[in-house]
Amino acid sequence: MEFPFIEKEDQEVYASLAGEEKRQAEGLELIPSENYVSRAVKEAMASSLTNKYAEGYPGKRYYGGQEFTDNVEILAIERAKKLFGAAYANVQPLGGANANIAMYFALLQPGDTILGMDLSHGGHLTHGHPVTYLTKVFNFIRYKMKDVETGEIDYDDMLRVAKESKPKIILAGFSAYPRELDYAKFVSIAREVGAVAVMDIAHIAGLIAGGAAKNPFDYGFDVMTTTTHKTLRGPRGGMILTHDSEEIAKKMDKAVFPGFQGGPHMHQIAAKAIAFGEALHPSFKTYAKQIISNTHAMAGVFKAQGARMITGGSDNHLILLDAWTSFGISGGEAETLLDHAGITLNKNAIADDTRKPMDPSGIRFGTPAMTTRGFNEAESAQVASIMIDVLTKRTDVATAKEEVKKLALAHPIPESFG
Ligand code: DSN
């Protein structure tokens, strides 16, 4: 993308924008929560809607001049509902964290309990990490995997803890778990203890929308929260979807505005509407399926190498690799080394990690962005082989970087996905 006005008017910012364009074009993005949006989404993000205040909801705003904002928000809501089989959608959360915070305050009173996934077993910061303010307000308790090598969740223990602690929310979802969950079990435990079943689908929203992963609503989940910029390939943002309860949906709307947010970012909502339209296109189904095939191809290479992947492999878009056990290198060092080779991923704690959070044992990587660029299984396997080369040899990073650049330039970042 070019920035003629910024180039003319603000050289300092321009240098960083141009640098980032080049970094993305010439490197490979393997952070599983990142993706490349279409030119249409970028145009909406840069549109005049950024100038507009629109507190409230369509038809019920606190400011005038809403004839176009209302239309854009209704489009985003209707498309979101269609994509996920939801009865209600709130498209105003500015990000995934905002969506989760609003969801907690909509459903809980201070002091109430949430049963969520253990953070080192794949859960997320907003699922009650001690560093967040959420833990000052609510009581978070945990379930874990029964077997880290297969990824099986300990549902018996989850039921036992739920009966004992009477949580108001049973929270499914993750940011570093490579397997599908047994949604029916979550819902049956929630029903048994009278909790609301909530799934944070941020990581796999695109897989669900594209029909490549199961939809938690089909199993009776009450609420789903998500970001819109990961596998869903939309602008940076969040969203709350409610299955069929009008009462819960109303609580969500009140919690988002005026509970936690002021004016919605209407340029972002227009971009969400566009991205949801793209995800409704039949080609998105092919994309979602290819993400998983590409992950399988990468996992196959690591498996053949004898590397240790948490849960033994992947059903979705991400792999969590124990770099320390597999290659004798910490997650932090692996991240830096691969960065030098033009491969971007992130260090990540593995289950019950004994290393420190800033330099854990694992690395987390995945295929959504590469798949947007048109990588197939063979090319994904080639990327895995380059990674293994870098992690084992460590010295020949320059050769790897050349190979990565060649692969990247052969797959330009597309501007549309027709
Ligand atoms: N930071 C996101 C991720 O990488 O998974 C989650 O918020």
PDB file of C-alpha atoms and ligand atoms in Angstrom, residues 31-34 96-97 124-126 174-176 202-203 227 229-230 346 348 364, ligand 1:
ATOM      1  CA  ILE A  31       1.838 -15.706  14.345  1.00  0.00           C
ATOM      2  CA  PRO A  32      -1.435 -17.662  14.378  1.00  0.00           C
ATOM      3  CA  SER A  33      -3.497 -14.676  15.514  1.00  0.00           C
ATOM      4  CA  GLU A  34      -2.443 -12.503  12.563  1.00  0.00           C
ATOM      5  CA  GLY A  96     -11.385  -9.139  21.966  1.00  0.00           C
ATOM      6  CA  ALA A  97     -10.466  -8.045  25.487  1.00  0.00           C
ATOM      7  CA  HIS A 124      -6.068 -16.387  27.510  1.00  0.00           C
ATOM      8  CA  LEU A 125      -5.036 -13.313  29.508  1.00  0.00           C
ATOM      9  CA  THR A 126      -8.666 -12.117  29.621  1.00  0.00           C
ATOM     10  CA  PHE A 174      -8.193 -20.530  24.097  1.00  0.00           C
ATOM     11  CA  SER A 175      -5.303 -18.747  22.498  1.00  0.00           C
ATOM     12  CA  ALA A 176      -2.805 -21.593  22.445  1.00  0.00           C
ATOM     13  CA  ALA A 202     -11.308 -15.493  18.802  1.00  0.00           C
ATOM     14  CA  HIS A 203      -8.700 -17.849  17.371  1.00  0.00           C
ATOM     15  CA  THR A 227     -11.917 -10.866  17.731  1.00  0.00           C
ATOM     16  CA  HIS A 229      -8.885  -9.988  12.857  1.00  0.00           C
ATOM     17  CA  LYS A 230      -7.469 -13.479  13.286  1.00  0.00           C
ATOM     18  CA  ASN A 346       5.907 -16.018  19.081  1.00  0.00           C
ATOM     19  CA  ASN A 348       4.795 -19.240  24.251  1.00  0.00           C
ATOM     20  CA  ARG A 364       3.437 -20.941  18.826  1.00  0.00           C
TER      21      ARG A 364
HETATM   22  N1  DSN B   1      -2.697 -11.701  21.406  1.00  0.00           N
HETATM   23  C1  DSN B   1      -3.645 -12.660  20.905  1.00  0.00           C
HETATM   24  C2  DSN B   1      -2.965 -13.888  20.426  1.00  0.00           C
HETATM   25  O1  DSN B   1      -1.905 -13.770  19.862  1.00  0.00           O
HETATM   26  O2  DSN B   1      -3.494 -14.973  20.594  1.00  0.00           O
HETATM   27  C3  DSN B   1      -4.703 -12.978  21.838  1.00  0.00           C
HETATM   28  O3  DSN B   1      -5.203 -11.834  22.414  1.00  0.00           O
END
